[in-house]
Coordinates of C-alpha atoms in Angstrom, one line a residue:
Chain A
M1 CA 1.6 97.0 -304.2
P2 CA 4.7 97.4 -302.2
I3 CA 7.9 97.9 -304.1
E4 CA 11.5 96.7 -303.5
K5 CA 13.8 99.2 -301.8
R6 CA 17.4 98.5 -302.5
I7 CA 20.4 99.5 -300.4
A8 CA 22.7 96.4 -300.2
L9 CA 21.6 95.4 -303.7
K10 CA 21.5 99.0 -305.2
N11 CA 24.0 98.4 -307.9
I12 CA 22.8 94.9 -309.0
G13 CA 22.5 94.7 -312.8
K14 CA 23.9 98.2 -313.1
Y15 CA 27.4 97.2 -313.9
K16 CA 29.3 94.2 -315.1
S17 CA 30.6 92.8 -311.7
S18 CA 33.9 91.8 -313.3
S19 CA 34.7 95.4 -314.3
I20 CA 35.9 98.0 -311.9
D21 CA 35.8 100.6 -314.7
E22 CA 32.1 100.1 -315.1
Y23 CA 31.6 100.3 -311.4
L24 CA 33.6 103.7 -311.3
K25 CA 31.4 105.0 -314.1
I26 CA 28.3 104.5 -311.9
G27 CA 29.9 106.4 -309.0
G28 CA 31.7 103.5 -307.4
Y29 CA 34.1 104.2 -304.5
K30 CA 32.6 107.5 -304.0
S31 CA 31.8 106.7 -300.4
V32 CA 35.4 105.6 -299.8
K33 CA 36.6 109.0 -301.1
I34 CA 34.2 110.8 -298.7
A35 CA 35.1 108.5 -295.7
L36 CA 38.9 109.0 -296.2
K37 CA 38.4 112.7 -295.7
T38 CA 36.5 112.2 -292.5
V39 CA 38.0 111.6 -289.0
P40 CA 37.6 107.9 -288.2
H41 CA 35.8 108.7 -284.9
N42 CA 33.1 110.5 -286.9
I43 CA 32.5 107.5 -289.2
I44 CA 31.9 105.3 -286.2
N45 CA 29.5 107.9 -284.7
T46 CA 27.7 108.0 -288.1
I47 CA 27.3 104.2 -288.1
I48 CA 26.1 104.3 -284.4
D49 CA 23.6 107.1 -285.3
S50 CA 22.3 105.1 -288.3
K51 CA 21.2 102.3 -285.9
L52 CA 22.6 99.8 -288.5
R53 CA 22.1 96.3 -287.1
G54 CA 24.1 93.2 -288.1
R55 CA 22.4 91.4 -291.1
G56 CA 23.9 88.0 -290.4
G57 CA 21.1 87.0 -288.0
A58 CA 21.9 88.3 -284.5
G59 CA 21.1 92.0 -285.2
F60 CA 23.8 93.5 -282.9
P61 CA 24.3 97.2 -283.5
T62 CA 27.2 97.5 -286.0
G63 CA 28.4 100.9 -284.8
L64 CA 28.9 99.6 -281.3
K65 CA 31.0 96.7 -282.5
E66 CA 33.2 99.2 -284.4
K67 CA 33.5 101.4 -281.3
Y68 CA 34.6 98.6 -279.1
T69 CA 37.0 97.3 -281.6
K70 CA 38.5 100.9 -282.1
E71 CA 38.8 101.3 -278.3
A72 CA 40.5 98.0 -277.7
D73 CA 44.3 97.7 -277.2
S74 CA 46.3 95.7 -279.5
S75 CA 49.5 94.2 -278.3
S76 CA 51.1 93.7 -281.8
G77 CA 49.7 96.9 -283.1
H78 CA 47.5 95.1 -285.5
K79 CA 43.7 95.1 -285.7
Y80 CA 41.8 93.0 -288.1
I81 CA 38.6 93.4 -290.1
I82 CA 36.8 90.3 -291.3
C83 CA 33.9 89.7 -293.6
N84 CA 31.8 86.7 -292.6
A85 CA 30.9 85.3 -296.0
D86 CA 30.5 81.7 -294.8
E87 CA 26.8 81.8 -295.8
G88 CA 25.4 78.4 -294.9
E89 CA 22.2 79.0 -293.1
P90 CA 19.6 76.9 -295.0
G91 CA 17.4 78.9 -297.2
T92 CA 19.8 81.9 -297.2
F93 CA 21.6 83.1 -300.4
K94 CA 21.7 86.9 -300.1
D95 CA 25.4 87.2 -299.5
R96 CA 26.1 85.1 -302.6
I97 CA 24.1 87.5 -304.7
I98 CA 26.1 90.4 -303.4
M99 CA 29.4 88.8 -303.9
E100 CA 28.6 87.5 -307.4
K101 CA 26.9 90.6 -308.8
D102 CA 28.4 93.5 -306.8
P103 CA 31.7 92.5 -305.2
H104 CA 32.8 96.1 -305.0
V105 CA 30.2 97.4 -302.7
L106 CA 31.3 94.8 -300.2
L107 CA 35.0 96.0 -300.6
E108 CA 33.9 99.6 -300.1
G109 CA 32.1 98.8 -296.9
M110 CA 35.1 96.9 -295.7
I111 CA 37.5 99.7 -296.5
I112 CA 35.5 102.3 -294.8
A113 CA 35.0 100.1 -291.6
A114 CA 38.8 99.3 -291.6
Y115 CA 39.7 102.9 -291.8
A116 CA 37.2 103.8 -289.0
I117 CA 38.6 101.2 -286.5
G118 CA 42.2 101.4 -287.6
A119 CA 42.6 97.9 -289.1
T120 CA 45.2 97.3 -291.6
K121 CA 44.6 93.7 -292.5
G122 CA 41.3 92.3 -293.6
Y123 CA 40.1 88.9 -294.6
I124 CA 37.0 87.6 -296.4
Y125 CA 36.1 84.1 -295.2
I126 CA 34.0 82.5 -297.8
R127 CA 32.6 78.9 -297.8
G128 CA 34.5 76.7 -300.2
E129 CA 31.4 75.7 -302.1
Y130 CA 30.8 79.3 -303.2
T131 CA 33.1 79.0 -306.2
D132 CA 31.6 81.8 -308.2
S133 CA 31.8 84.2 -305.3
I134 CA 35.4 83.3 -304.7
H135 CA 36.5 84.0 -308.3
M136 CA 34.5 87.2 -308.4
L137 CA 36.0 88.6 -305.3
R138 CA 39.6 87.6 -306.2
T139 CA 39.1 89.6 -309.3
A140 CA 37.6 92.5 -307.5
I141 CA 40.3 92.7 -305.0
T142 CA 43.1 92.7 -307.7
Q143 CA 41.2 95.5 -309.5
A144 CA 40.8 97.6 -306.4
K145 CA 44.4 97.2 -305.5
N146 CA 45.4 98.3 -309.1
K147 CA 43.2 101.5 -308.8
G148 CA 44.7 102.4 -305.4
F149 CA 41.7 101.6 -303.3
L150 CA 43.5 98.8 -301.5
G151 CA 47.2 98.5 -300.6
K152 CA 49.5 101.1 -299.3
N153 CA 48.6 104.9 -299.0
I154 CA 45.0 104.4 -300.2
L155 CA 44.0 107.5 -302.2
N156 CA 47.3 109.2 -301.2
T157 CA 46.4 109.1 -297.5
K158 CA 48.5 107.3 -294.8
F159 CA 45.9 104.5 -294.6
N160 CA 47.0 101.0 -295.6
L161 CA 44.7 98.0 -296.0
E162 CA 45.3 94.5 -297.5
I163 CA 42.4 92.1 -298.0
K164 CA 42.8 88.4 -298.5
I165 CA 40.4 85.6 -299.3
K166 CA 40.2 82.6 -296.9
L167 CA 38.2 79.5 -297.8
G168 CA 36.1 77.5 -295.6
A169 CA 35.7 73.8 -296.4
G170 CA 32.2 72.6 -295.6
S171 CA 31.4 73.5 -292.0
Y172 CA 28.2 75.2 -291.1
L173 CA 29.6 76.1 -287.7
C174 CA 32.4 78.2 -289.0
G175 CA 29.8 80.8 -289.9
E176 CA 29.6 81.5 -286.1
E177 CA 32.1 84.3 -285.6
L178 CA 34.4 82.8 -283.0
T179 CA 34.5 79.5 -284.7
L180 CA 35.3 81.4 -287.9
L181 CA 38.3 82.8 -286.2
E182 CA 39.6 79.4 -285.3
S183 CA 39.0 78.2 -288.9
L184 CA 40.7 81.3 -290.3
E185 CA 43.7 80.6 -288.2
G186 CA 44.0 77.2 -289.9
K187 CA 42.5 75.0 -287.2
R188 CA 39.5 72.6 -286.8
G189 CA 36.2 74.7 -286.6
Y190 CA 35.7 74.5 -282.7
P191 CA 33.9 77.3 -281.1
R192 CA 35.7 79.6 -278.5
I193 CA 34.3 80.4 -275.1
K194 CA 33.0 83.9 -274.9
P195 CA 33.8 86.4 -273.6
P196 CA 36.2 87.7 -274.7
F197 CA 34.4 88.8 -277.8
P198 CA 36.3 89.5 -281.1
A199 CA 36.4 93.2 -280.5
E200 CA 38.7 92.5 -277.6
K201 CA 40.5 89.3 -278.5
G202 CA 39.8 88.2 -282.0
L203 CA 42.0 86.9 -284.8
F204 CA 45.4 85.9 -283.4
G205 CA 44.3 87.3 -280.1
E206 CA 44.0 90.9 -281.4
P207 CA 41.0 93.2 -281.7
T208 CA 38.9 92.2 -284.7
L209 CA 35.7 93.4 -286.3
V210 CA 33.6 90.7 -287.8
N211 CA 30.6 91.7 -289.9
N212 CA 28.4 89.9 -292.4
V213 CA 28.5 90.6 -296.2
E214 CA 25.1 92.4 -296.2
T215 CA 26.0 94.5 -293.2
F216 CA 29.2 95.9 -294.9
S217 CA 27.2 96.5 -298.0
H218 CA 25.0 99.0 -296.1
I219 CA 27.9 101.2 -295.1
P220 CA 28.6 102.9 -298.5
Y221 CA 25.0 104.0 -298.7
I222 CA 25.0 105.4 -295.2
I223 CA 28.2 107.3 -295.7
E224 CA 27.0 108.7 -299.1
H225 CA 23.4 109.6 -298.1
G226 CA 23.7 110.3 -294.4
T227 CA 22.0 108.8 -291.4
E228 CA 18.8 110.9 -291.7
N229 CA 18.1 109.5 -295.1
Y230 CA 18.9 106.0 -294.0
K231 CA 16.7 106.2 -291.0
L232 CA 13.7 107.3 -293.1
I233 CA 13.7 103.7 -294.3
G234 CA 12.6 100.7 -292.1
T235 CA 11.4 100.8 -288.6
E236 CA 12.5 102.8 -285.6
D237 CA 14.3 99.9 -284.0
S238 CA 15.5 98.4 -287.2
P239 CA 16.2 101.1 -289.8
G240 CA 17.2 100.3 -293.3
T241 CA 16.4 97.4 -295.6
K242 CA 16.7 93.7 -295.4
I243 CA 17.3 91.1 -298.2
F244 CA 14.8 88.3 -297.9
T245 CA 15.5 85.0 -299.7
I246 CA 12.2 83.3 -300.4
S247 CA 12.1 79.7 -301.4
G248 CA 9.9 76.6 -301.4
D249 CA 6.3 76.6 -302.5
V250 CA 6.0 80.1 -304.1
N251 CA 5.6 81.1 -307.7
K252 CA 8.6 83.3 -307.9
P253 CA 11.2 82.2 -305.4
G254 CA 14.2 84.5 -305.2
Y255 CA 15.8 87.4 -303.4
Y256 CA 13.9 90.6 -302.6
E257 CA 15.3 93.6 -300.7
T258 CA 12.7 95.7 -299.0
A259 CA 12.4 98.2 -296.1
M260 CA 12.4 96.5 -292.6
G261 CA 9.0 96.1 -291.4
A262 CA 7.3 94.7 -294.7
T263 CA 4.9 92.0 -293.7
L264 CA 5.3 88.3 -294.5
R265 CA 2.1 88.5 -296.5
E266 CA 3.6 91.3 -298.8
L267 CA 6.8 89.2 -299.2
I268 CA 5.1 86.0 -300.1
Y269 CA 2.1 87.3 -302.1
D270 CA 3.3 90.6 -303.7
F271 CA 7.0 89.8 -304.2
A272 CA 7.2 86.1 -304.5
G273 CA 3.9 85.8 -306.5
G274 CA 1.9 83.7 -304.0
I275 CA 1.7 80.1 -303.3
K276 CA 2.4 77.6 -306.2
N277 CA -0.4 75.9 -308.0
N278 CA -3.0 78.1 -306.4
G279 CA -2.3 76.3 -303.1
K280 CA -2.8 77.6 -299.6
F281 CA -0.2 78.9 -297.3
K282 CA 0.4 76.6 -294.4
A283 CA 3.8 77.7 -292.8
A284 CA 6.9 79.5 -293.3
I285 CA 10.3 78.9 -291.6
L286 CA 11.8 82.2 -290.9
G287 CA 15.6 82.7 -290.5
G288 CA 16.8 79.2 -291.6
A289 CA 17.4 76.0 -289.7
A290 CA 18.3 78.1 -286.7
G291 CA 14.9 79.7 -287.3
T292 CA 11.3 79.5 -286.4
F293 CA 8.1 78.0 -287.8
V294 CA 5.2 80.5 -288.1
D295 CA 1.5 80.0 -289.4
K296 CA -0.8 82.3 -291.1
S297 CA -1.5 84.4 -287.9
V298 CA 2.0 86.0 -288.5
L299 CA 1.4 87.0 -292.1
D300 CA 0.6 90.6 -291.2
T301 CA 3.4 91.0 -288.6
P302 CA 6.0 93.5 -289.7
M303 CA 9.3 91.7 -290.5
A304 CA 11.9 93.3 -288.2
F305 CA 14.0 92.1 -285.3
D306 CA 11.8 93.2 -282.5
T307 CA 8.3 92.7 -284.0
L308 CA 9.0 89.1 -284.8
K309 CA 10.5 88.5 -281.3
E310 CA 7.1 89.3 -279.8
K311 CA 5.5 86.5 -281.9
G312 CA 8.1 84.0 -280.7
A313 CA 9.8 84.2 -284.1
V314 CA 13.1 85.4 -285.5
L315 CA 14.2 87.4 -288.4
G316 CA 17.6 85.7 -288.5
S317 CA 19.3 85.7 -291.9
G318 CA 16.2 86.7 -293.8
A319 CA 15.5 83.3 -295.1
I320 CA 11.8 82.5 -295.7
M321 CA 11.0 78.9 -296.5
V322 CA 7.4 78.6 -297.5
M323 CA 5.3 75.4 -297.2
S324 CA 2.0 74.9 -298.8
E325 CA -1.0 73.1 -297.3
D326 CA 0.1 69.5 -298.3
R327 CA 3.6 69.7 -296.8
P328 CA 4.1 67.7 -293.6
I329 CA 5.5 69.8 -290.7
F330 CA 7.0 66.7 -289.1
D331 CA 9.3 65.9 -292.0
M332 CA 10.6 69.5 -292.2
L333 CA 11.5 69.4 -288.4
L334 CA 13.2 66.0 -288.9
S335 CA 15.3 67.5 -291.8
I336 CA 16.3 70.4 -289.7
L337 CA 17.3 68.4 -286.7
E338 CA 19.3 66.0 -288.8
F339 CA 21.1 69.0 -290.1
F340 CA 22.1 70.1 -286.6
K341 CA 23.2 66.6 -285.8
H342 CA 25.4 66.5 -288.8
E343 CA 26.9 70.0 -288.1
S344 CA 27.5 69.6 -284.4
C345 CA 31.2 69.8 -283.9
G346 CA 31.3 67.6 -280.9
K347 CA 33.3 69.8 -278.7
C348 CA 30.7 70.2 -276.0
V349 CA 28.6 67.4 -274.6
P350 CA 25.1 68.9 -274.5
C351 CA 25.3 69.6 -278.2
R352 CA 27.1 66.5 -279.3
I353 CA 24.7 64.1 -277.4
G354 CA 21.6 66.5 -277.7
T355 CA 21.6 66.8 -281.4
S356 CA 21.7 63.1 -281.8
Q357 CA 19.1 62.6 -279.1
L358 CA 16.6 64.9 -280.8
V359 CA 16.8 62.9 -284.1
L360 CA 16.4 59.7 -282.2
L361 CA 13.3 61.1 -280.5
M362 CA 11.9 62.0 -283.9
E363 CA 12.6 58.7 -285.3
N364 CA 10.8 57.1 -282.3
A365 CA 7.8 59.4 -282.9
K366 CA 7.7 58.3 -286.6
K367 CA 7.6 54.6 -285.5
D368 CA 4.9 55.1 -282.9
S369 CA 2.6 57.9 -283.6
S370 CA 0.5 57.4 -280.4
N371 CA 3.4 58.8 -278.5
K372 CA 3.9 62.0 -280.4
K373 CA 2.6 64.4 -277.9
K374 CA 4.8 63.1 -275.2
I375 CA 7.7 63.2 -277.6
L376 CA 7.2 66.8 -278.6
N377 CA 7.4 67.8 -274.9
Q378 CA 10.5 65.7 -274.6
L379 CA 12.1 67.4 -277.6
L380 CA 11.3 70.7 -276.0
F381 CA 12.8 69.7 -272.6
E382 CA 16.1 68.5 -274.3
A383 CA 16.3 71.4 -276.5
E384 CA 15.9 73.9 -273.6
Y385 CA 18.5 72.1 -271.7
M386 CA 20.8 72.3 -274.7
A387 CA 20.1 76.0 -275.1
K388 CA 21.1 76.6 -271.4
T389 CA 24.3 74.5 -271.5
S390 CA 25.8 74.5 -275.0
L391 CA 28.9 76.4 -275.7
C392 CA 27.9 78.0 -278.9
P393 CA 24.8 79.0 -281.0
L394 CA 24.5 75.6 -282.7
G395 CA 23.5 73.8 -279.6
Q396 CA 21.4 76.8 -278.6
S397 CA 19.4 76.8 -281.9
P398 CA 17.3 73.6 -281.9
I399 CA 15.0 75.2 -279.4
L400 CA 13.9 77.7 -282.0
P401 CA 12.2 75.4 -284.5
I402 CA 11.0 73.0 -281.8
K403 CA 9.3 75.7 -279.5
S404 CA 7.8 77.5 -282.5
L405 CA 6.5 74.3 -283.9
K406 CA 4.8 73.6 -280.7
Q407 CA 3.4 77.1 -280.5
Y408 CA 2.0 77.1 -283.9
F409 CA 1.5 73.5 -285.1
E410 CA 1.3 71.4 -282.1
N411 CA -1.8 69.5 -283.5
Q412 CA 0.0 68.8 -286.8
F413 CA 3.1 67.3 -285.2
Chain B
M1 CA 51.0 71.5 -311.2
D2 CA 54.0 70.5 -309.1
K3 CA 53.2 70.2 -305.3
D4 CA 56.1 72.4 -304.2
E5 CA 55.1 74.9 -306.7
I6 CA 51.6 75.0 -305.1
L7 CA 53.1 75.3 -301.5
N8 CA 55.4 78.1 -302.5
R9 CA 52.6 80.2 -303.6
F10 CA 51.6 80.5 -299.9
E11 CA 53.5 82.0 -297.0
P12 CA 54.4 79.2 -294.7
Q13 CA 51.9 80.2 -292.0
Q14 CA 49.3 78.0 -290.2
D15 CA 46.5 80.3 -291.3
N16 CA 47.0 79.4 -294.9
L17 CA 46.4 75.7 -294.1
L18 CA 42.8 75.5 -295.6
N19 CA 43.7 77.4 -298.7
I20 CA 46.8 75.2 -299.3
L21 CA 44.7 71.9 -298.8
H22 CA 42.0 73.2 -301.2
E23 CA 44.8 73.8 -303.9
L24 CA 46.4 70.4 -303.4
Q25 CA 43.1 68.6 -303.5
N26 CA 41.9 70.5 -306.6
N27 CA 45.2 69.6 -308.4
N28 CA 44.9 65.9 -307.6
P29 CA 43.3 64.0 -310.4
N30 CA 41.3 61.9 -307.9
N31 CA 40.2 64.9 -305.8
F32 CA 41.7 63.7 -302.5
L33 CA 44.6 64.4 -300.1
P34 CA 47.0 61.4 -299.9
T35 CA 49.1 60.9 -296.6
E36 CA 52.2 62.2 -298.4
D37 CA 50.5 65.5 -299.1
L38 CA 49.6 65.9 -295.4
K39 CA 53.2 65.2 -294.4
L40 CA 54.4 67.7 -297.0
V41 CA 52.1 70.4 -295.7
A42 CA 53.0 69.7 -292.1
K43 CA 56.7 70.1 -292.9
Y44 CA 56.1 73.3 -294.9
L45 CA 54.1 74.8 -292.1
N46 CA 56.4 73.5 -289.5
T47 CA 53.6 71.8 -287.6
S48 CA 52.8 68.2 -286.8
Y49 CA 51.2 65.6 -289.1
S50 CA 48.5 65.0 -286.6
A51 CA 47.5 68.7 -286.6
V52 CA 47.1 68.7 -290.4
Y53 CA 45.3 65.3 -290.3
G54 CA 42.9 66.6 -287.6
V55 CA 42.0 69.6 -289.8
V56 CA 41.5 67.5 -292.9
K57 CA 39.2 65.1 -291.0
Y58 CA 37.1 67.9 -289.6
Y59 CA 36.1 69.6 -292.9
T60 CA 33.7 67.7 -295.1
M61 CA 35.1 69.1 -298.4
F62 CA 38.4 67.2 -297.9
S63 CA 38.8 63.6 -298.6
L64 CA 41.5 61.2 -297.5
K65 CA 40.3 58.6 -300.0
P66 CA 40.5 58.8 -303.7
R67 CA 37.4 60.0 -305.2
G68 CA 36.1 60.3 -308.8
K69 CA 37.4 62.9 -311.2
Y70 CA 33.9 64.5 -310.9
V71 CA 32.6 64.9 -307.4
I72 CA 28.8 65.3 -307.3
R73 CA 27.6 67.2 -304.3
L74 CA 23.9 66.9 -303.7
C75 CA 22.3 69.6 -301.6
K76 CA 20.3 68.2 -298.8
S77 CA 19.0 71.4 -297.2
P78 CA 15.4 71.5 -295.9
V79 CA 14.3 73.3 -299.1
C80 CA 15.9 70.8 -301.5
H81 CA 14.7 68.0 -299.3
M82 CA 11.1 69.3 -299.4
I83 CA 11.1 69.8 -303.3
D84 CA 12.5 66.3 -303.5
T85 CA 16.1 65.1 -303.5
N86 CA 15.0 61.5 -303.7
I87 CA 14.4 61.9 -307.5
V88 CA 17.8 63.2 -307.9
L89 CA 19.4 60.4 -306.0
Q90 CA 17.4 57.8 -307.9
E91 CA 18.3 59.3 -311.3
I92 CA 22.0 59.4 -310.4
K93 CA 21.7 55.8 -309.4
N94 CA 20.0 54.9 -312.6
N95 CA 22.6 56.6 -314.6
I96 CA 26.0 55.7 -313.0
D97 CA 24.8 53.0 -310.5
I98 CA 26.2 54.5 -307.4
G99 CA 24.6 56.0 -304.2
L100 CA 25.7 58.5 -301.6
G101 CA 29.3 58.1 -300.5
E102 CA 30.2 55.8 -303.4
T103 CA 32.7 56.1 -306.3
T104 CA 32.3 54.5 -309.7
N105 CA 34.8 51.7 -310.5
D106 CA 36.3 53.7 -313.4
L107 CA 37.0 56.5 -310.9
L108 CA 35.0 59.0 -313.0
F109 CA 32.2 60.0 -310.5
S110 CA 31.7 60.2 -306.7
V111 CA 28.4 61.1 -305.1
E112 CA 28.2 63.0 -301.8
S113 CA 25.7 65.1 -300.0
S114 CA 26.3 68.6 -299.0
E115 CA 24.6 71.0 -296.6
C116 CA 22.7 74.0 -298.1
L117 CA 24.4 75.1 -301.3
G118 CA 22.6 78.5 -301.2
R119 CA 20.5 77.9 -304.4
C120 CA 17.2 77.4 -302.7
A121 CA 15.2 79.4 -305.2
E122 CA 16.3 76.9 -307.8
A123 CA 15.9 73.6 -305.8
P124 CA 16.8 70.9 -306.1
V125 CA 20.4 71.5 -307.0
M126 CA 23.7 69.7 -307.2
M127 CA 27.3 70.8 -307.8
V128 CA 29.6 68.8 -310.1
N129 CA 33.1 69.9 -309.1
E130 CA 32.9 73.8 -309.4
K131 CA 29.7 73.9 -311.4
I132 CA 26.1 74.2 -310.2
H133 CA 23.3 72.5 -311.8
K134 CA 19.9 73.7 -310.7
E135 CA 16.1 72.9 -311.0
L136 CA 17.0 69.3 -311.5
D137 CA 14.8 66.7 -313.0
S138 CA 15.4 63.3 -314.6
I139 CA 16.3 64.6 -318.0
K140 CA 18.7 67.4 -316.7
I141 CA 20.5 65.0 -314.6
S142 CA 21.1 62.4 -317.4
N143 CA 22.1 65.2 -319.7
V144 CA 24.7 66.5 -317.3
L145 CA 26.1 63.0 -316.6
D146 CA 25.9 61.9 -320.3
S147 CA 27.8 64.9 -321.5
I148 CA 30.6 64.4 -319.0
K149 CA 30.9 60.7 -320.0
L150 CA 30.9 61.6 -323.7
N151 CA 33.6 64.3 -323.1
E152 CA 35.8 61.8 -321.3
Q153 CA 35.4 59.1 -324.0
N154 CA 36.5 61.6 -326.6
K155 CA 39.7 62.6 -324.8

């Protein structure tokens, strides 16, 4: 039976998350001490060499983001580092676990990355509903400051870094990195046109590195254990581990961190204890609402960015929502499309009209089931149009569940 | 807490707007942001009333209307939906006789829906102000609501 391999979650349960003293006793902040004795340029090369990819969903190489931000010119002399903790993708709760149970590993990762790119100001943008995470991180920041890991002249070097908490207020879209910047500046959560990317023009128009909570939490391990050790874990294209959050019709729903490339079957049957009430597996939605339906033919595909892509699926945030035999696929898609309709910000027309149109089509299909096949094709047509013309990932996402539903469950629509 | 006291805890910069609004709303006995608060914030940040209003309207956690002392947020994510949020809504209705978007006459409870609250392994869930209640069934819901009501009566 496969076992969990923990990197981002390596300290969970090993110390009381409200106590930095306990964290220091188990070797906490060791990676910061190593990093601050290294030339920033070498840290970036280490991260590039580790092939660490963003764990928020898009899977962009983290080292390259750092490199671009480091190389970009800043007019004010400031560069920013931001942790995207606006976890809102349905079915996803990995970042919450890190923030509640190991806030210091996140701070460590941010401190190292800030030092590497030359940022002196940092923000953690957390969704307002995550009250426990907010309290925990506020405590952790104060403690880290008191111990000299944050503030001026960190560990008696010339490096200064201040980290502040910024709260979201109930908008899924603000988890998209450019929209997050708008919200962080105190505005409505409307997406920005890209390029420019945050590395060039981010917060307040200055070079900014934005990474997900889980991504930052890999950095201390890489610095401490080296890239060779890190690359021994996972697949060649996606080294390291991934936290999967498994929910729905399984016996042991929860969070499981394992090497990239574990199969869906291992995750559902070995880790999550199989289907509830001895039921049969019907479908899983991988990656959240902006994710894909898969059927049992994908159970033995390695779960990594590129392998899933070949199957028309996505890894996304690592969410796995499991449906047993008796669950109607149609209802699930409707729930997802209603979600997009509610969360569309209305700035661009294709998404504003499109998300409503998709729900309307579903309602029509519900009323007149003889028309369903035609309607599925219409949904696909609309969603493709939206994917091509929408401004940001929200309007570009409904195509994912719709297309994969057609691929795997057309006869059950 | 005094409103000026709250404002003075923040630098008067636009990027503090959301944090300020949260603090003001959390300190309001009816969990909302009255017009006078929006004007106060606009003045403090040296911005327009409409800019502040626009932000408040955009974010679903902020309310311009008085709400109950306890705001119930019901998770309607696909997972909670699949496990069954209708039972939760029905039980709330049975207990305090209000539905989504409504507030009780005594201004004790409001019920709202929320996007995924990130507790999918423990679905269905709801939040009551800052506290999460998970793996809900009829008994758990009435226990939560009854204990709040009892607490308030004894105050």
